[in-house]
Coordinates of C-alpha atoms in Angstrom, one line a residue:
M209 CA 230.2 88.3 159.2
I210 CA 230.0 86.0 162.1
S211 CA 227.1 85.9 164.4
Q212 CA 228.6 85.6 167.9
Q213 CA 226.7 83.9 170.7
A214 CA 228.0 83.4 174.2
R215 CA 226.1 82.8 177.4
S216 CA 227.0 81.9 180.9
A217 CA 224.4 81.4 183.6
S218 CA 224.5 82.3 187.2
S219 CA 222.9 84.9 189.4
S220 CA 220.5 87.5 188.1
S221 CA 220.6 90.9 186.4
L222 CA 219.9 94.4 187.2
S223 CA 220.0 97.4 184.9
I224 CA 221.7 100.6 185.6
H225 CA 224.4 103.0 184.4
P226 CA 227.8 103.4 186.2
S227 CA 229.5 106.6 187.1
P228 CA 232.5 107.5 189.2
P229 CA 232.1 107.7 192.9
S230 CA 231.7 111.0 194.6
T231 CA 234.9 112.7 195.8
N232 CA 233.8 112.7 199.5
G233 CA 233.4 109.0 199.7
T234 CA 229.6 109.1 199.8
S235 CA 227.0 109.1 197.1
S236 CA 226.7 112.5 195.5
K237 CA 223.5 114.2 194.4
S238 CA 222.7 114.1 190.7
H239 CA 224.1 116.9 188.5
E240 CA 222.5 118.8 185.7
V241 CA 223.2 117.5 182.3
S242 CA 225.2 120.6 181.4
K243 CA 227.7 120.2 184.2
S244 CA 230.8 118.1 184.2
L245 CA 231.5 115.8 187.1
V246 CA 234.7 115.0 188.9
S247 CA 235.9 111.4 188.8
P248 CA 239.1 109.8 190.1
L249 CA 240.6 110.3 186.7
G250 CA 239.7 114.0 186.3
T251 CA 236.8 116.0 184.9
F252 CA 235.0 114.6 182.0
H253 CA 232.2 115.5 179.7
S254 CA 230.4 112.5 178.3
P255 CA 228.9 112.6 174.8
V256 CA 226.2 110.1 175.4
G257 CA 226.0 109.6 179.2
S258 CA 227.5 112.0 181.6
F259 CA 228.4 111.1 185.1
S260 CA 225.6 111.6 187.6
G261 CA 225.5 110.8 191.3
G262 CA 223.3 108.3 193.0
T263 CA 223.0 106.2 196.1
S264 CA 223.9 102.6 195.2
G265 CA 226.7 100.6 196.7
N266 CA 230.1 102.0 195.8
F267 CA 229.0 103.8 192.6
G268 CA 227.0 106.8 191.7
G269 CA 225.8 107.3 188.2
A270 CA 226.4 106.2 184.6
L271 CA 228.9 105.9 181.8
S272 CA 227.6 105.9 178.3
T273 CA 228.9 107.2 175.0
G274 CA 228.9 106.4 171.4
R275 CA 228.5 107.5 167.7
G276 CA 232.1 108.2 167.1
R277 CA 232.9 110.6 170.0
G278 CA 235.2 109.6 172.8
L279 CA 235.2 110.8 176.3
S280 CA 237.2 114.0 176.7
P281 CA 237.4 117.2 178.7
G282 CA 236.3 119.1 175.6
G283 CA 233.3 117.1 174.7
A284 CA 230.4 119.3 173.5
Q285 CA 227.5 117.1 174.5
H286 CA 226.4 116.3 178.0
H287 CA 224.1 113.4 179.0
P288 CA 222.5 112.2 182.2
G289 CA 223.3 109.0 184.0
L290 CA 220.8 106.5 182.8
G291 CA 219.6 104.1 185.4
G292 CA 216.7 102.8 187.4
R293 CA 214.4 99.8 187.4
S294 CA 211.7 99.4 184.9
P295 CA 208.4 98.6 186.6
S296 CA 207.5 96.4 183.6
S297 CA 210.8 94.6 183.4
A298 CA 210.8 91.1 182.2
A299 CA 213.3 90.3 184.8
G300 CA 210.6 89.6 187.3
I301 CA 210.5 90.0 191.1
L302 CA 213.0 87.3 191.9
G303 CA 216.5 86.9 190.7
G304 CA 218.5 83.7 190.4
M305 CA 218.3 81.0 193.1
G306 CA 215.2 82.7 194.7
A307 CA 217.1 85.8 195.9
P308 CA 215.2 89.0 195.8
A309 CA 215.9 91.3 192.9
K310 CA 217.9 94.4 193.7
Q311 CA 215.7 97.5 193.8
L312 CA 217.6 99.9 191.6
M313 CA 217.9 103.5 192.3
T314 CA 217.4 105.9 189.4
F315 CA 220.4 108.1 188.7
A316 CA 219.6 111.6 187.5
T317 CA 216.6 110.3 185.5
E318 CA 215.2 113.9 185.8
D319 CA 217.9 114.8 183.2
I320 CA 216.7 112.4 180.6
K321 CA 214.8 114.3 178.0
V322 CA 211.9 112.7 176.1
L323 CA 210.1 114.4 173.2
L324 CA 206.7 112.8 172.3
L325 CA 205.1 113.9 169.0
E326 CA 201.7 113.4 167.3
N327 CA 199.6 113.3 170.5
V328 CA 201.0 110.0 171.9
N329 CA 198.5 108.5 174.3
A330 CA 198.6 109.6 177.9
T331 CA 199.6 106.1 179.0
G332 CA 202.8 106.4 177.1
R333 CA 203.6 109.7 178.7
Q334 CA 202.7 108.5 182.2
G335 CA 205.0 105.5 181.8
L336 CA 207.9 107.7 181.0
E337 CA 207.2 110.4 183.5
G338 CA 206.8 107.7 186.1
Q339 CA 210.5 107.1 185.8
G340 CA 211.3 110.7 186.5
Y341 CA 212.2 111.6 182.9
Q342 CA 211.6 115.1 181.5
V343 CA 208.8 114.6 179.0
E344 CA 207.5 117.1 176.5
G345 CA 204.5 116.2 174.4
L346 CA 203.3 117.9 171.2
K347 CA 200.0 117.2 169.4
G348 CA 201.2 117.2 165.9
A349 CA 204.2 116.1 163.8
L350 CA 207.1 118.5 163.1
G351 CA 208.6 119.4 159.7
E352 CA 212.2 118.3 159.0
D353 CA 213.8 121.7 159.8
E354 CA 212.0 122.2 163.1
L355 CA 212.6 118.6 164.0
V356 CA 216.4 119.0 163.5
E357 CA 216.3 121.9 166.0
R358 CA 214.2 120.1 168.6
I359 CA 215.9 116.7 168.5
R360 CA 219.4 117.9 169.3
D361 CA 219.3 117.5 173.1
V362 CA 216.7 114.7 173.3
H363 CA 217.6 111.3 174.6
V364 CA 214.4 109.5 173.6
I365 CA 211.8 110.5 171.0
G366 CA 208.4 109.1 170.5
I367 CA 206.5 109.4 167.2
R368 CA 203.6 107.9 165.3
S369 CA 203.3 107.5 161.5
K370 CA 203.7 111.1 160.2
T371 CA 207.1 112.1 161.7
K372 CA 210.0 111.3 159.4
L373 CA 213.3 110.5 161.1
N374 CA 215.7 110.4 158.2
A375 CA 219.5 110.4 158.2
R376 CA 219.6 114.2 158.2
V377 CA 217.5 114.5 161.3
L378 CA 219.2 111.6 163.2
R379 CA 222.6 113.1 162.3
E380 CA 221.7 116.1 164.5
A381 CA 220.4 113.9 167.4
K382 CA 223.7 113.8 169.3
N383 CA 222.1 112.6 172.5
L384 CA 219.6 110.2 171.1
I385 CA 219.7 106.6 172.3
A386 CA 216.2 105.3 171.5
I387 CA 213.2 105.9 169.3
G388 CA 209.7 104.8 170.2
C389 CA 207.2 104.3 167.3
F390 CA 203.8 104.4 168.9
C391 CA 202.3 102.4 166.0
I392 CA 203.0 99.3 164.0
G393 CA 205.0 100.7 161.1
T394 CA 208.6 101.8 161.3
N395 CA 209.2 102.8 157.7
Q396 CA 209.1 106.5 158.8
V397 CA 212.5 105.9 160.5
D398 CA 215.9 105.3 158.8
L399 CA 216.4 102.0 160.7
K400 CA 219.8 101.3 159.2
Y401 CA 221.3 104.7 160.1
A402 CA 219.8 104.4 163.6
A403 CA 221.4 101.0 164.2
Q404 CA 224.7 102.1 162.8
H405 CA 224.8 104.9 165.4
G406 CA 223.6 102.8 168.4
I407 CA 220.0 104.1 168.4
A408 CA 217.5 101.4 169.2
V409 CA 214.0 101.6 167.6
F410 CA 210.9 100.1 169.2
N411 CA 207.3 99.8 167.9
S412 CA 204.0 98.2 168.9
P413 CA 203.4 95.3 166.5
F414 CA 200.4 93.8 168.3
S415 CA 198.4 96.4 170.3
N416 CA 196.2 97.8 167.5
S417 CA 195.6 94.5 165.6
R418 CA 192.0 94.2 166.9
S419 CA 191.1 97.7 166.1
V420 CA 192.3 97.4 162.5
A421 CA 190.5 94.0 162.0
E422 CA 187.2 95.5 163.3
L423 CA 187.5 98.4 160.9
I424 CA 187.9 96.0 158.0
I425 CA 184.8 94.1 159.0
C426 CA 182.9 97.4 159.2
E427 CA 184.1 98.4 155.7
I428 CA 183.2 95.0 154.2
I429 CA 179.6 95.5 155.3
T430 CA 179.5 99.2 154.5
L431 CA 180.8 98.5 150.9
A432 CA 178.4 95.6 150.4
R433 CA 175.4 97.7 151.4
Q434 CA 176.7 101.0 149.8
L435 CA 176.1 102.7 153.2
G436 CA 178.6 105.4 152.6
D437 CA 176.8 106.7 149.5
R438 CA 173.4 106.4 151.1
S439 CA 174.5 108.3 154.2
L440 CA 176.1 111.1 152.0
E441 CA 172.9 111.4 150.0
M442 CA 170.8 111.7 153.1
H443 CA 173.0 114.4 154.5
Q444 CA 172.4 116.2 151.2
G445 CA 168.7 115.8 151.6
T446 CA 168.2 113.0 149.0
W447 CA 166.1 109.9 149.8
N448 CA 167.4 107.1 147.6
K449 CA 166.1 103.7 148.7
V450 CA 167.6 101.0 146.5
S451 CA 168.6 97.4 146.7
A452 CA 170.4 96.9 143.4
G453 CA 174.1 96.1 143.9
C454 CA 173.6 95.6 147.7
W455 CA 174.5 92.3 149.2
E456 CA 174.7 90.2 152.4
V457 CA 178.2 89.3 153.3
R458 CA 177.2 85.8 154.4
G459 CA 178.4 83.2 151.9
K460 CA 180.9 85.6 150.3
T461 CA 184.7 85.0 150.1
L462 CA 187.2 87.2 151.8
G463 CA 190.8 87.1 150.5
I464 CA 193.4 88.3 153.0
I465 CA 196.8 89.3 151.6
G466 CA 199.2 88.9 154.6
Y467 CA 198.1 86.6 157.4
G468 CA 199.9 88.2 160.3
H469 CA 198.5 89.5 163.5
I470 CA 195.8 91.6 161.8
G471 CA 195.1 89.2 159.0
S472 CA 194.6 86.2 161.3
Q473 CA 192.3 88.2 163.7
L474 CA 190.3 89.4 160.8
S475 CA 190.0 85.8 159.6
V476 CA 188.3 84.7 162.8
L477 CA 185.9 87.7 162.8
A478 CA 184.9 87.1 159.2
E479 CA 184.2 83.4 159.7
A480 CA 182.0 84.2 162.6
M481 CA 179.8 86.2 160.2
G482 CA 179.5 83.3 157.7
I483 CA 182.2 84.6 155.3
S484 CA 184.6 82.0 153.7
V485 CA 188.2 83.0 154.1
I486 CA 191.2 82.4 151.9
Y487 CA 194.6 84.0 152.4
F488 CA 198.0 84.4 150.7
D489 CA 201.3 84.9 152.5
V490 CA 204.9 84.4 151.6
M491 CA 205.2 82.2 154.6
N492 CA 203.5 78.9 155.1
L493 CA 201.2 79.7 158.0
M494 CA 198.7 77.7 160.1
A495 CA 195.1 78.7 159.3
M496 CA 192.7 79.9 161.9
G497 CA 189.4 78.1 161.9
S498 CA 188.4 76.9 158.4
A499 CA 190.5 79.5 156.5
K500 CA 192.6 78.1 153.6
Q501 CA 195.9 79.3 152.3
V502 CA 196.2 79.6 148.6
P503 CA 199.4 79.1 146.6
S504 CA 199.6 82.5 144.8
L505 CA 198.4 86.0 144.9
D506 CA 196.7 85.5 141.5
A507 CA 194.7 82.5 142.9
L508 CA 193.4 84.7 145.7
L509 CA 192.5 87.6 143.4
S510 CA 190.6 85.4 141.0
E511 CA 188.5 83.8 143.8
A512 CA 187.8 86.4 146.4
D513 CA 184.8 88.8 146.5
F514 CA 186.5 91.1 149.0
I515 CA 190.2 91.6 149.0
T516 CA 192.1 93.2 151.9
C517 CA 195.8 94.0 152.2
H518 CA 197.9 93.6 155.4
V519 CA 201.5 93.7 154.3
P520 CA 204.5 95.9 155.3
E521 CA 206.1 98.5 153.0
L522 CA 208.8 96.7 151.2
P523 CA 210.2 97.0 147.6
E524 CA 208.4 93.7 146.9
T525 CA 205.0 95.2 148.0
M526 CA 205.3 98.5 146.0
N527 CA 202.2 98.6 143.8
L528 CA 201.4 95.0 144.8
I529 CA 197.9 95.7 143.5
G530 CA 198.0 97.4 140.1
A531 CA 196.4 97.2 136.7
P532 CA 197.5 93.6 136.0
Q533 CA 196.0 92.5 139.4
F534 CA 192.7 94.4 138.8
E535 CA 192.4 92.5 135.6
I536 CA 192.5 89.2 137.4
M537 CA 190.0 90.2 140.1
K538 CA 186.3 89.2 139.8
K539 CA 184.0 91.8 138.1
G540 CA 182.1 93.5 140.9
S541 CA 184.7 92.7 143.7
Y542 CA 185.9 95.0 146.4
L543 CA 189.3 96.1 147.5
I544 CA 190.3 97.3 151.0
N545 CA 193.8 98.6 152.0
A546 CA 194.7 99.6 155.5
S547 CA 198.3 98.6 155.4
R548 CA 200.6 101.0 153.6
G549 CA 199.9 103.6 150.9
S550 CA 202.4 102.3 148.5
V551 CA 200.8 98.9 148.2
V552 CA 198.0 99.9 145.9
D553 CA 198.4 101.7 142.6
I554 CA 195.7 104.3 143.1
P555 CA 195.5 105.6 139.5
A556 CA 194.9 102.0 138.5
L557 CA 192.2 101.6 141.2
I558 CA 190.5 104.7 139.8
E559 CA 190.4 103.3 136.3
A560 CA 189.2 99.9 137.6
S561 CA 186.4 101.6 139.5
R562 CA 185.3 103.7 136.6
A563 CA 185.3 100.7 134.3
G564 CA 183.0 98.8 136.6
K565 CA 185.6 96.1 137.5
L566 CA 185.4 97.2 141.1
A567 CA 182.1 97.6 142.9
G568 CA 183.8 99.5 145.6
A569 CA 186.9 100.2 147.6
A570 CA 188.0 101.4 151.1
L571 CA 191.4 103.1 151.6
D572 CA 192.8 104.1 155.0
V573 CA 196.4 104.8 153.8
Y574 CA 197.9 106.8 150.9
P575 CA 201.3 107.3 149.2
S576 CA 201.4 110.9 150.6
E577 CA 199.6 111.9 153.8
P578 CA 199.3 115.3 155.5
G579 CA 201.4 116.1 158.5
G580 CA 198.3 117.3 160.4
N581 CA 194.6 117.6 160.4
G582 CA 193.0 120.1 158.0
P583 CA 191.8 120.5 154.4
F584 CA 195.0 119.0 152.9
F585 CA 193.7 115.9 151.0
N586 CA 193.8 117.4 147.6
N587 CA 195.7 117.3 144.3
E588 CA 198.6 119.2 145.8
L589 CA 199.2 116.3 148.1
N590 CA 198.4 113.5 145.5
K591 CA 197.7 114.5 141.9
W592 CA 194.8 112.0 141.7
G593 CA 193.2 113.3 144.9
E594 CA 190.1 114.8 143.3
D595 CA 189.5 111.9 140.9
L596 CA 189.6 109.5 143.9
R597 CA 187.2 111.6 145.9
S598 CA 184.7 111.6 143.1
L599 CA 184.2 107.8 142.9
K600 CA 181.0 106.1 144.0
N601 CA 181.0 103.5 146.9
V602 CA 184.6 104.3 147.8
I603 CA 185.3 104.8 151.5
L604 CA 188.2 107.2 152.3
T605 CA 189.5 107.4 155.9
P606 CA 192.5 109.4 157.3
H607 CA 194.8 106.5 158.5
I608 CA 192.6 105.6 161.5
G609 CA 192.9 101.9 161.4
G610 CA 194.5 101.8 164.9
S611 CA 192.9 105.0 166.2
T612 CA 190.8 103.7 169.0
E613 CA 191.1 104.6 172.7
E614 CA 191.8 100.9 173.5
A615 CA 194.5 100.5 170.9
Q616 CA 196.3 103.8 171.6
S617 CA 196.2 103.1 175.3
A618 CA 197.7 99.7 174.8
I619 CA 200.3 101.0 172.4
G620 CA 201.3 103.7 174.9
V621 CA 202.0 101.1 177.6
E622 CA 203.8 98.7 175.3
V623 CA 206.2 101.2 173.7
S624 CA 206.9 103.1 176.9
D625 CA 207.7 99.9 178.7
A626 CA 210.1 98.9 176.0
L627 CA 211.8 102.3 176.1
V628 CA 212.1 102.2 179.9
R629 CA 213.7 98.8 179.8
Y630 CA 216.2 99.9 177.2
V631 CA 217.1 103.2 178.9
N632 CA 217.3 101.7 182.4
E633 CA 218.5 98.1 181.7
G634 CA 219.8 97.9 178.2
V635 CA 217.3 95.3 177.2
T636 CA 216.6 95.3 173.5
V637 CA 213.6 92.9 173.4
G638 CA 211.2 94.4 170.9
A639 CA 213.8 96.4 169.0
V640 CA 213.3 96.3 165.2
N641 CA 216.8 97.3 164.2
M642 CA 219.0 95.6 166.7
P643 CA 219.5 92.0 168.1
E644 CA 217.0 91.2 170.8
V645 CA 219.0 90.7 174.0
S646 CA 218.1 90.4 177.6
L647 CA 219.6 89.1 180.9
R648 CA 218.1 88.2 184.2
A649 CA 218.0 90.7 187.0
M650 CA 220.9 91.0 189.4
T651 CA 220.0 90.5 193.1
M652 CA 220.6 92.2 196.4
E653 CA 223.4 89.7 197.0
E654 CA 225.4 91.3 194.1
P655 CA 226.1 94.9 195.3
N656 CA 229.3 95.4 193.3
N657 CA 228.1 94.0 190.0
V658 CA 227.8 96.1 186.9
R659 CA 226.3 95.5 183.5
V660 CA 228.4 96.2 180.4
I661 CA 226.7 96.9 177.1
F662 CA 228.8 97.1 174.0
I663 CA 227.2 97.8 170.6
H664 CA 229.7 97.2 167.9
Q665 CA 230.3 96.4 164.2
N666 CA 229.7 92.7 163.5
V667 CA 233.3 91.7 162.6
P668 CA 235.4 88.8 163.6
G669 CA 237.5 88.9 166.8
V670 CA 235.4 91.4 168.8
L671 CA 234.2 89.0 171.4
R672 CA 237.8 87.9 172.2
K673 CA 238.9 91.5 172.6
V674 CA 236.0 92.4 174.9
N675 CA 236.5 89.3 177.0
E676 CA 240.2 90.2 177.4
I677 CA 239.1 93.6 178.8
L678 CA 236.6 91.9 181.1
S679 CA 239.0 89.2 182.2
D680 CA 240.0 90.9 185.4
H681 CA 236.5 90.4 186.6
N682 CA 234.2 87.4 186.9
I683 CA 231.7 87.3 184.1
E684 CA 228.5 86.3 185.9
K685 CA 226.3 86.3 182.7
Q686 CA 227.0 87.2 179.1
I687 CA 225.0 87.2 175.9
T688 CA 225.9 88.5 172.4
D689 CA 223.9 88.4 169.2
S690 CA 224.1 90.1 165.8
R691 CA 221.7 91.4 163.3
D692 CA 223.2 92.1 159.8
D693 CA 226.3 94.3 160.5
I694 CA 225.4 95.3 164.0
A695 CA 226.2 93.2 167.1
Y696 CA 225.0 93.8 170.7
L697 CA 226.9 92.4 173.7
M698 CA 225.6 92.4 177.3
A699 CA 227.6 91.1 180.2
D700 CA 227.1 91.3 184.0
I701 CA 230.5 91.3 185.8
S702 CA 231.2 91.2 189.5
N703 CA 233.6 92.7 192.0
V704 CA 233.9 96.0 190.3
S705 CA 235.1 99.0 192.4
G706 CA 234.7 102.6 191.5
R707 CA 238.3 102.9 190.4
N708 CA 237.8 100.1 187.9
L709 CA 235.0 101.8 186.0
Q710 CA 236.9 104.4 184.1
E711 CA 239.6 102.0 183.0
L712 CA 236.9 99.5 181.9
Y713 CA 235.0 102.1 180.0
D714 CA 238.1 103.6 178.3
S715 CA 239.3 100.2 177.2
L716 CA 236.0 99.3 175.5
E717 CA 235.8 102.7 173.9
G718 CA 239.3 102.2 172.4
L719 CA 238.1 99.2 170.3
S720 CA 237.9 100.1 166.7
S721 CA 234.6 98.2 166.2
R722 CA 232.8 100.2 168.9
I723 CA 229.5 101.9 168.1
M724 CA 228.3 102.7 171.6
T725 CA 229.4 101.7 175.1
R726 CA 227.2 101.8 178.2
I727 CA 228.0 100.6 181.7
L728 CA 225.0 100.2 184.0
H729 CA 225.0 99.5 187.7

């Protein structure tokens, strides 16, 4: 596959979705999603972006479709015009050459349906409702069968870590164009299937880093002083004042596996408490403070008093810490995992704890986790559940590493902003399954410019064919990039009249490499 790159610079960008002009020569009012609209070429039903009226220049709405369905009078799915200006757009206040950025009108944004699950923070909901979208929020996750029913007419879905968006669920999501993971991880989404069907996936890789790092510091001290056991004993009425096996953390060594956003913040906090820090990462990364990178995982395991995992869920990290690794660790060391449940072999951890190899452990994630709150952490969920709960000086928390008011508020803002930019402008910055592409904003001096977005299979010759279609217009700006077998092209073209829109759209839809076409104005 060939990664295509093309850029031309002039003027600035704006993000919107085009639609045919109204039949009376003026801007029409927005239509309901379920209604077809009349264009100069007849009546159409759009599978992924129906035509909706607006009040901008010579145009009035949006064209957008994809996932193998062409535009036809018999189309079964109806979608709103997607348009409007993101208040958090990276485009900025000014366009090129100092001209003011065009203030975009939103076209039928009230028809864009958003489903938020798992009690997404109010800041996320407010960011989406502020665009005029229809937003429904639920406190818990949904099971697969119920999710299949609820997702069919949704354009954007927001989830956290418990909702599973697999191929079966996404196959039913005929209107879906974007997924927001209001968390760090995205392993709960079939990213490849989503990309192959033009669905962009966004997450929040930074916003809860501090909260997780602080939890780890808390657990290091709690384990070193056996505070969990002493507290439980007191709650049961037992006074047990002991010092045996209780330690200060000053002068101890912390080994961090994975020196990313969380690991590096944790490194700084730990050093401030007098803890020596070593870390292992597959990348050669610059150390914070006096921390030292070690050459291998075994080197870290053999030297550290406290070991904490901060790695993604990958085939390479499955059971990263198992029986062989526990054998290498110091006798009386501690293990903490707040990354992914598959990283630690928990039966091996139970054996190491019972044998006295481990002095304690803290787990915030598990191979299988309940879909909601309640008395579900038992042997039916994980066959070793009761054995794990019986261990001394083992802290068990219900995946709360990022569950602070500050983190969830920041995540809500970060992910909702990314979703708004994508829906309204086609900007993929922050997407985890597509190339990250952005263009400057168009200006008030460009009333008849439109933005073309073409998601396609990454095969040779596509850029030439697309540029042939666009050749009747001046390409003001263009960028294209690829990621694996998916490519994303964005171009701002000028001097487009209402009668050109349908022809332009149909020509792009006719390309065999097409995954999704969107035209924004």
